[in-house]
């Protein structure tokens, strides 16, 4: 493993980067109670994360250490190696300008994970229409017996992290989420580290 360098995602922004098979990605909630949406694609920009298949194969909506994130072609994309929180979401789509307008009456200028993912992925030639439901790291959604779903403050505290291993070469997009409700009404940065499996 080569030394990991800590990178910062400023509040209400997003980034995209490449991972090679075997690389380790650590996503860190540096201040606590901050969600980070993750989207992943194979290098072809077509094969993509499928949260539906994640639920199928892991038989849970609460993914944590030991669970695998699958693509729409049922290929393992990422394995969750370590998780200091144990509560994340795979049901909600990334927050979007339309969501802020429909639910809260904000105008289209409100920052959103969807907009930030789309902007970051555009330099890889990936169109925004290819962005599906994200793995919403640190998002705390509580499912009630009648099917109602409630968004609660994240359970993550400062320094909590999720460590993922790339099971194939990937293009990954990652945000510091922009939704008031998901982040207990304050926007914080997210940090991440990539440990390369091999030098070069
Ligand atoms: Zn968001």
PDB file of N, CA, C and O in Angstrom, residues 116-167:
ATOM      1  N   UNK A 116     -23.952  18.288  -8.075  1.00  0.00           N
ATOM      2  CA  UNK A 116     -22.515  18.151  -7.823  1.00  0.00           C
ATOM      3  C   UNK A 116     -21.951  16.862  -8.414  1.00  0.00           C
ATOM      4  O   UNK A 116     -20.831  16.841  -8.929  1.00  0.00           O
ATOM      5  N   UNK A 117     -22.723  15.772  -8.368  1.00  0.00           N
ATOM      6  CA  UNK A 117     -22.290  14.518  -8.997  1.00  0.00           C
ATOM      7  C   UNK A 117     -22.205  14.701 -10.517  1.00  0.00           C
ATOM      8  O   UNK A 117     -21.229  14.283 -11.148  1.00  0.00           O
ATOM      9  N   UNK A 118     -23.237  15.334 -11.074  1.00  0.00           N
ATOM     10  CA  UNK A 118     -23.278  15.531 -12.530  1.00  0.00           C
ATOM     11  C   UNK A 118     -22.097  16.383 -12.989  1.00  0.00           C
ATOM     12  O   UNK A 118     -21.441  16.062 -13.990  1.00  0.00           O
ATOM     13  N   UNK A 119     -21.826  17.449 -12.248  1.00  0.00           N
ATOM     14  CA  UNK A 119     -20.709  18.317 -12.613  1.00  0.00           C
ATOM     15  C   UNK A 119     -19.380  17.582 -12.550  1.00  0.00           C
ATOM     16  O   UNK A 119     -18.540  17.699 -13.444  1.00  0.00           O
ATOM     17  N   UNK A 120     -19.193  16.804 -11.493  1.00  0.00           N
ATOM     18  CA  UNK A 120     -17.919  16.088 -11.311  1.00  0.00           C
ATOM     19  C   UNK A 120     -17.754  14.974 -12.344  1.00  0.00           C
ATOM     20  O   UNK A 120     -16.646  14.710 -12.821  1.00  0.00           O
ATOM     21  N   UNK A 121     -18.854  14.310 -12.694  1.00  0.00           N
ATOM     22  CA  UNK A 121     -18.777  13.180 -13.632  1.00  0.00           C
ATOM     23  C   UNK A 121     -18.688  13.635 -15.093  1.00  0.00           C
ATOM     24  O   UNK A 121     -18.300  12.846 -15.964  1.00  0.00           O
ATOM     25  N   UNK A 122     -19.032  14.892 -15.358  1.00  0.00           N
ATOM     26  CA  UNK A 122     -19.041  15.366 -16.748  1.00  0.00           C
ATOM     27  C   UNK A 122     -17.638  15.294 -17.351  1.00  0.00           C
ATOM     28  O   UNK A 122     -17.487  15.068 -18.555  1.00  0.00           O
ATOM     29  N   UNK A 123     -16.606  15.454 -16.527  1.00  0.00           N
ATOM     30  CA  UNK A 123     -15.251  15.407 -17.107  1.00  0.00           C
ATOM     31  C   UNK A 123     -14.833  13.986 -17.479  1.00  0.00           C
ATOM     32  O   UNK A 123     -13.811  13.777 -18.141  1.00  0.00           O
ATOM     33  N   UNK A 124     -15.614  12.997 -17.046  1.00  0.00           N
ATOM     34  CA  UNK A 124     -15.395  11.630 -17.518  1.00  0.00           C
ATOM     35  C   UNK A 124     -16.359  11.276 -18.661  1.00  0.00           C
ATOM     36  O   UNK A 124     -16.458  10.113 -19.058  1.00  0.00           O
ATOM     37  N   UNK A 125     -17.106  12.275 -19.130  1.00  0.00           N
ATOM     38  CA  UNK A 125     -18.042  12.045 -20.233  1.00  0.00           C
ATOM     39  C   UNK A 125     -19.288  11.290 -19.817  1.00  0.00           C
ATOM     40  O   UNK A 125     -19.964  10.700 -20.664  1.00  0.00           O
ATOM     41  N   UNK A 126     -19.598  11.285 -18.524  1.00  0.00           N
ATOM     42  CA  UNK A 126     -20.779  10.565 -18.039  1.00  0.00           C
ATOM     43  C   UNK A 126     -21.933  11.547 -17.904  1.00  0.00           C
ATOM     44  O   UNK A 126     -21.844  12.539 -17.179  1.00  0.00           O
ATOM     45  N   UNK A 127     -23.021  11.249 -18.606  1.00  0.00           N
ATOM     46  CA  UNK A 127     -24.179  12.129 -18.654  1.00  0.00           C
ATOM     47  C   UNK A 127     -24.979  12.052 -17.351  1.00  0.00           C
ATOM     48  O   UNK A 127     -25.040  10.995 -16.712  1.00  0.00           O
ATOM     49  N   UNK A 128     -25.610  13.150 -16.973  1.00  0.00           N
ATOM     50  CA  UNK A 128     -26.362  13.196 -15.708  1.00  0.00           C
ATOM     51  C   UNK A 128     -27.518  12.197 -15.692  1.00  0.00           C
ATOM     52  O   UNK A 128     -27.914  11.728 -14.619  1.00  0.00           O
ATOM     53  N   UNK A 129     -28.047  11.843 -16.859  1.00  0.00           N
ATOM     54  CA  UNK A 129     -29.138  10.859 -16.900  1.00  0.00           C
ATOM     55  C   UNK A 129     -28.688   9.467 -16.462  1.00  0.00           C
ATOM     56  O   UNK A 129     -29.522   8.589 -16.214  1.00  0.00           O
ATOM     57  N   UNK A 130     -27.402   9.239 -16.367  1.00  0.00           N
ATOM     58  CA  UNK A 130     -26.904   7.927 -15.937  1.00  0.00           C
ATOM     59  C   UNK A 130     -26.763   7.832 -14.416  1.00  0.00           C
ATOM     60  O   UNK A 130     -26.395   6.787 -13.883  1.00  0.00           O
ATOM     61  N   UNK A 131     -27.029   8.938 -13.719  1.00  0.00           N
ATOM     62  CA  UNK A 131     -26.885   8.938 -12.256  1.00  0.00           C
ATOM     63  C   UNK A 131     -28.163   8.397 -11.623  1.00  0.00           C
ATOM     64  O   UNK A 131     -29.221   9.012 -11.722  1.00  0.00           O
ATOM     65  N   UNK A 132     -28.046   7.232 -11.001  1.00  0.00           N
ATOM     66  CA  UNK A 132     -29.199   6.612 -10.355  1.00  0.00           C
ATOM     67  C   UNK A 132     -29.174   6.830  -8.858  1.00  0.00           C
ATOM     68  O   UNK A 132     -28.637   7.839  -8.372  1.00  0.00           O
ATOM     69  N   UNK A 133     -29.739   5.869  -8.130  1.00  0.00           N
ATOM     70  CA  UNK A 133     -29.760   5.975  -6.673  1.00  0.00           C
ATOM     71  C   UNK A 133     -28.356   5.735  -6.129  1.00  0.00           C
ATOM     72  O   UNK A 133     -27.674   4.786  -6.528  1.00  0.00           O
ATOM     73  N   UNK A 134     -27.956   6.592  -5.227  1.00  0.00           N
ATOM     74  CA  UNK A 134     -26.602   6.590  -4.682  1.00  0.00           C
ATOM     75  C   UNK A 134     -26.517   5.743  -3.413  1.00  0.00           C
ATOM     76  O   UNK A 134     -27.533   5.426  -2.791  1.00  0.00           O
ATOM     77  N   UNK A 135     -25.283   5.384  -3.036  1.00  0.00           N
ATOM     78  CA  UNK A 135     -25.013   4.860  -1.693  1.00  0.00           C
ATOM     79  C   UNK A 135     -24.798   6.093  -0.816  1.00  0.00           C
ATOM     80  O   UNK A 135     -23.810   6.813  -0.988  1.00  0.00           O
ATOM     81  N   UNK A 136     -25.741   6.338   0.087  1.00  0.00           N
ATOM     82  CA  UNK A 136     -25.737   7.572   0.865  1.00  0.00           C
ATOM     83  C   UNK A 136     -25.064   7.317   2.220  1.00  0.00           C
ATOM     84  O   UNK A 136     -25.712   6.933   3.197  1.00  0.00           O
ATOM     85  N   UNK A 137     -23.753   7.541   2.215  1.00  0.00           N
ATOM     86  CA  UNK A 137     -22.935   7.231   3.388  1.00  0.00           C
ATOM     87  C   UNK A 137     -23.303   8.185   4.525  1.00  0.00           C
ATOM     88  O   UNK A 137     -23.415   9.391   4.305  1.00  0.00           O
ATOM     89  N   UNK A 138     -23.497   7.640   5.688  1.00  0.00           N
ATOM     90  CA  UNK A 138     -23.849   8.348   6.931  1.00  0.00           C
ATOM     91  C   UNK A 138     -25.300   8.844   6.957  1.00  0.00           C
ATOM     92  O   UNK A 138     -25.717   9.441   7.948  1.00  0.00           O
ATOM     93  N   UNK A 139     -26.091   8.624   5.890  1.00  0.00           N
ATOM     94  CA  UNK A 139     -27.488   9.068   5.918  1.00  0.00           C
ATOM     95  C   UNK A 139     -28.306   8.101   6.770  1.00  0.00           C
ATOM     96  O   UNK A 139     -28.205   6.887   6.609  1.00  0.00           O
ATOM     97  N   UNK A 140     -29.114   8.657   7.649  1.00  0.00           N
ATOM     98  CA  UNK A 140     -29.868   7.866   8.616  1.00  0.00           C
ATOM     99  C   UNK A 140     -31.351   7.915   8.282  1.00  0.00           C
ATOM    100  O   UNK A 140     -32.042   8.872   8.642  1.00  0.00           O
ATOM    101  N   UNK A 141     -31.821   6.897   7.564  1.00  0.00           N
ATOM    102  CA  UNK A 141     -33.237   6.799   7.198  1.00  0.00           C
ATOM    103  C   UNK A 141     -33.849   5.639   7.972  1.00  0.00           C
ATOM    104  O   UNK A 141     -33.341   4.520   7.930  1.00  0.00           O
ATOM    105  N   UNK A 142     -34.925   5.917   8.666  1.00  0.00           N
ATOM    106  CA  UNK A 142     -35.569   4.910   9.514  1.00  0.00           C
ATOM    107  C   UNK A 142     -36.838   4.429   8.814  1.00  0.00           C
ATOM    108  O   UNK A 142     -37.714   5.240   8.504  1.00  0.00           O
ATOM    109  N   UNK A 143     -36.900   3.123   8.577  1.00  0.00           N
ATOM    110  CA  UNK A 143     -38.060   2.547   7.904  1.00  0.00           C
ATOM    111  C   UNK A 143     -39.040   2.034   8.954  1.00  0.00           C
ATOM    112  O   UNK A 143     -38.680   1.237   9.815  1.00  0.00           O
ATOM    113  N   UNK A 144     -40.311   2.504   8.876  1.00  0.00           N
ATOM    114  CA  UNK A 144     -41.325   2.051   9.820  1.00  0.00           C
ATOM    115  C   UNK A 144     -42.062   0.841   9.245  1.00  0.00           C
ATOM    116  O   UNK A 144     -42.018   0.586   8.040  1.00  0.00           O
ATOM    117  N   UNK A 145     -42.751   0.107  10.126  1.00  0.00           N
ATOM    118  CA  UNK A 145     -43.412  -1.139   9.707  1.00  0.00           C
ATOM    119  C   UNK A 145     -44.440  -0.904   8.605  1.00  0.00           C
ATOM    120  O   UNK A 145     -44.671  -1.777   7.765  1.00  0.00           O
ATOM    121  N   UNK A 146     -45.061   0.269   8.584  1.00  0.00           N
ATOM    122  CA  UNK A 146     -46.076   0.554   7.565  1.00  0.00           C
ATOM    123  C   UNK A 146     -45.477   1.065   6.256  1.00  0.00           C
ATOM    124  O   UNK A 146     -46.209   1.422   5.329  1.00  0.00           O
ATOM    125  N   UNK A 147     -44.145   1.109   6.184  1.00  0.00           N
ATOM    126  CA  UNK A 147     -43.490   1.536   4.951  1.00  0.00           C
ATOM    127  C   UNK A 147     -43.103   3.000   4.938  1.00  0.00           C
ATOM    128  O   UNK A 147     -42.382   3.438   4.038  1.00  0.00           O
ATOM    129  N   UNK A 148     -43.583   3.773   5.902  1.00  0.00           N
ATOM    130  CA  UNK A 148     -43.195   5.180   5.954  1.00  0.00           C
ATOM    131  C   UNK A 148     -41.700   5.262   6.260  1.00  0.00           C
ATOM    132  O   UNK A 148     -41.157   4.443   6.993  1.00  0.00           O
ATOM    133  N   UNK A 149     -41.052   6.254   5.669  1.00  0.00           N
ATOM    134  CA  UNK A 149     -39.616   6.395   5.888  1.00  0.00           C
ATOM    135  C   UNK A 149     -39.330   7.794   6.406  1.00  0.00           C
ATOM    136  O   UNK A 149     -39.880   8.769   5.911  1.00  0.00           O
ATOM    137  N   UNK A 150     -38.506   7.860   7.440  1.00  0.00           N
ATOM    138  CA  UNK A 150     -38.182   9.144   8.067  1.00  0.00           C
ATOM    139  C   UNK A 150     -36.684   9.395   7.980  1.00  0.00           C
ATOM    140  O   UNK A 150     -35.888   8.477   8.192  1.00  0.00           O
ATOM    141  N   UNK A 151     -36.318  10.637   7.684  1.00  0.00           N
ATOM    142  CA  UNK A 151     -34.913  11.028   7.647  1.00  0.00           C
ATOM    143  C   UNK A 151     -34.554  11.628   8.998  1.00  0.00           C
ATOM    144  O   UNK A 151     -35.156  12.602   9.437  1.00  0.00           O
ATOM    145  N   UNK A 152     -33.579  11.018   9.659  1.00  0.00           N
ATOM    146  CA  UNK A 152     -33.148  11.454  10.992  1.00  0.00           C
ATOM    147  C   UNK A 152     -31.700  11.960  10.915  1.00  0.00           C
ATOM    148  O   UNK A 152     -30.999  11.687   9.942  1.00  0.00           O
ATOM    149  N   UNK A 153     -31.225  12.701  11.926  1.00  0.00           N
ATOM    150  CA  UNK A 153     -29.825  13.137  11.908  1.00  0.00           C
ATOM    151  C   UNK A 153     -28.890  11.935  11.800  1.00  0.00           C
ATOM    152  O   UNK A 153     -29.156  10.876  12.389  1.00  0.00           O
ATOM    153  N   UNK A 154     -27.784  12.066  11.066  1.00  0.00           N
ATOM    154  CA  UNK A 154     -26.828  10.963  10.979  1.00  0.00           C
ATOM    155  C   UNK A 154     -26.346  10.534  12.368  1.00  0.00           C
ATOM    156  O   UNK A 154     -26.292  11.343  13.289  1.00  0.00           O
ATOM    157  N   UNK A 155     -25.988   9.254  12.489  1.00  0.00           N
ATOM    158  CA  UNK A 155     -25.439   8.747  13.752  1.00  0.00           C
ATOM    159  C   UNK A 155     -23.932   8.975  13.830  1.00  0.00           C
ATOM    160  O   UNK A 155     -23.314   8.718  14.867  1.00  0.00           O
ATOM    161  N   UNK A 156     -23.334   9.454  12.727  1.00  0.00           N
ATOM    162  CA  UNK A 156     -21.874   9.623  12.686  1.00  0.00           C
ATOM    163  C   UNK A 156     -21.421  10.788  13.558  1.00  0.00           C
ATOM    164  O   UNK A 156     -22.084  11.821  13.642  1.00  0.00           O
ATOM    165  N   UNK A 157     -20.273  10.579  14.187  1.00  0.00           N
ATOM    166  CA  UNK A 157     -19.631  11.605  15.002  1.00  0.00           C
ATOM    167  C   UNK A 157     -18.290  11.956  14.361  1.00  0.00           C
ATOM    168  O   UNK A 157     -17.812  11.240  13.493  1.00  0.00           O
ATOM    169  N   UNK A 158     -17.677  13.047  14.818  1.00  0.00           N
ATOM    170  CA  UNK A 158     -16.418  13.507  14.216  1.00  0.00           C
ATOM    171  C   UNK A 158     -15.387  12.384  14.172  1.00  0.00           C
ATOM    172  O   UNK A 158     -15.124  11.745  15.196  1.00  0.00           O
ATOM    173  N   UNK A 159     -14.854  12.136  12.988  1.00  0.00           N
ATOM    174  CA  UNK A 159     -13.816  11.121  12.825  1.00  0.00           C
ATOM    175  C   UNK A 159     -14.337   9.764  12.385  1.00  0.00           C
ATOM    176  O   UNK A 159     -13.539   8.883  12.041  1.00  0.00           O
ATOM    177  N   UNK A 160     -15.649   9.594  12.392  1.00  0.00           N
ATOM    178  CA  UNK A 160     -16.199   8.317  11.921  1.00  0.00           C
ATOM    179  C   UNK A 160     -15.906   8.140  10.429  1.00  0.00           C
ATOM    180  O   UNK A 160     -15.812   9.117   9.679  1.00  0.00           O
ATOM    181  N   UNK A 161     -15.785   6.887   9.992  1.00  0.00           N
ATOM    182  CA  UNK A 161     -15.431   6.645   8.584  1.00  0.00           C
ATOM    183  C   UNK A 161     -15.997   5.316   8.091  1.00  0.00           C
ATOM    184  O   UNK A 161     -16.371   4.440   8.880  1.00  0.00           O
ATOM    185  N   UNK A 162     -16.014   5.223   6.759  1.00  0.00           N
ATOM    186  CA  UNK A 162     -16.298   3.963   6.068  1.00  0.00           C
ATOM    187  C   UNK A 162     -15.108   3.685   5.166  1.00  0.00           C
ATOM    188  O   UNK A 162     -14.633   4.581   4.468  1.00  0.00           O
ATOM    189  N   UNK A 163     -14.607   2.455   5.201  1.00  0.00           N
ATOM    190  CA  UNK A 163     -13.472   2.052   4.371  1.00  0.00           C
ATOM    191  C   UNK A 163     -13.968   1.051   3.332  1.00  0.00           C
ATOM    192  O   UNK A 163     -14.572   0.030   3.690  1.00  0.00           O
ATOM    193  N   UNK A 164     -13.719   1.365   2.057  1.00  0.00           N
ATOM    194  CA  UNK A 164     -14.205   0.530   0.956  1.00  0.00           C
ATOM    195  C   UNK A 164     -13.034   0.054   0.105  1.00  0.00           C
ATOM    196  O   UNK A 164     -12.083   0.815  -0.110  1.00  0.00           O
ATOM    197  N   UNK A 165     -13.145  -1.181  -0.399  1.00  0.00           N
ATOM    198  CA  UNK A 165     -12.129  -1.713  -1.314  1.00  0.00           C
ATOM    199  C   UNK A 165     -12.734  -1.820  -2.715  1.00  0.00           C
ATOM    200  O   UNK A 165     -13.823  -2.391  -2.877  1.00  0.00           O
ATOM    201  N   UNK A 166     -12.038  -1.260  -3.701  1.00  0.00           N
ATOM    202  CA  UNK A 166     -12.507  -1.350  -5.090  1.00  0.00           C
ATOM    203  C   UNK A 166     -12.321  -2.777  -5.590  1.00  0.00           C
ATOM    204  O   UNK A 166     -11.220  -3.324  -5.516  1.00  0.00           O
ATOM    205  N   UNK A 167     -13.390  -3.372  -6.086  1.00  0.00           N
ATOM    206  CA  UNK A 167     -13.322  -4.744  -6.614  1.00  0.00           C
ATOM    207  C   UNK A 167     -13.147  -4.761  -8.132  1.00  0.00           C
ATOM    208  O   UNK A 167     -13.017  -5.817  -8.744  1.00  0.00           O
TER     209      UNK A 167
END
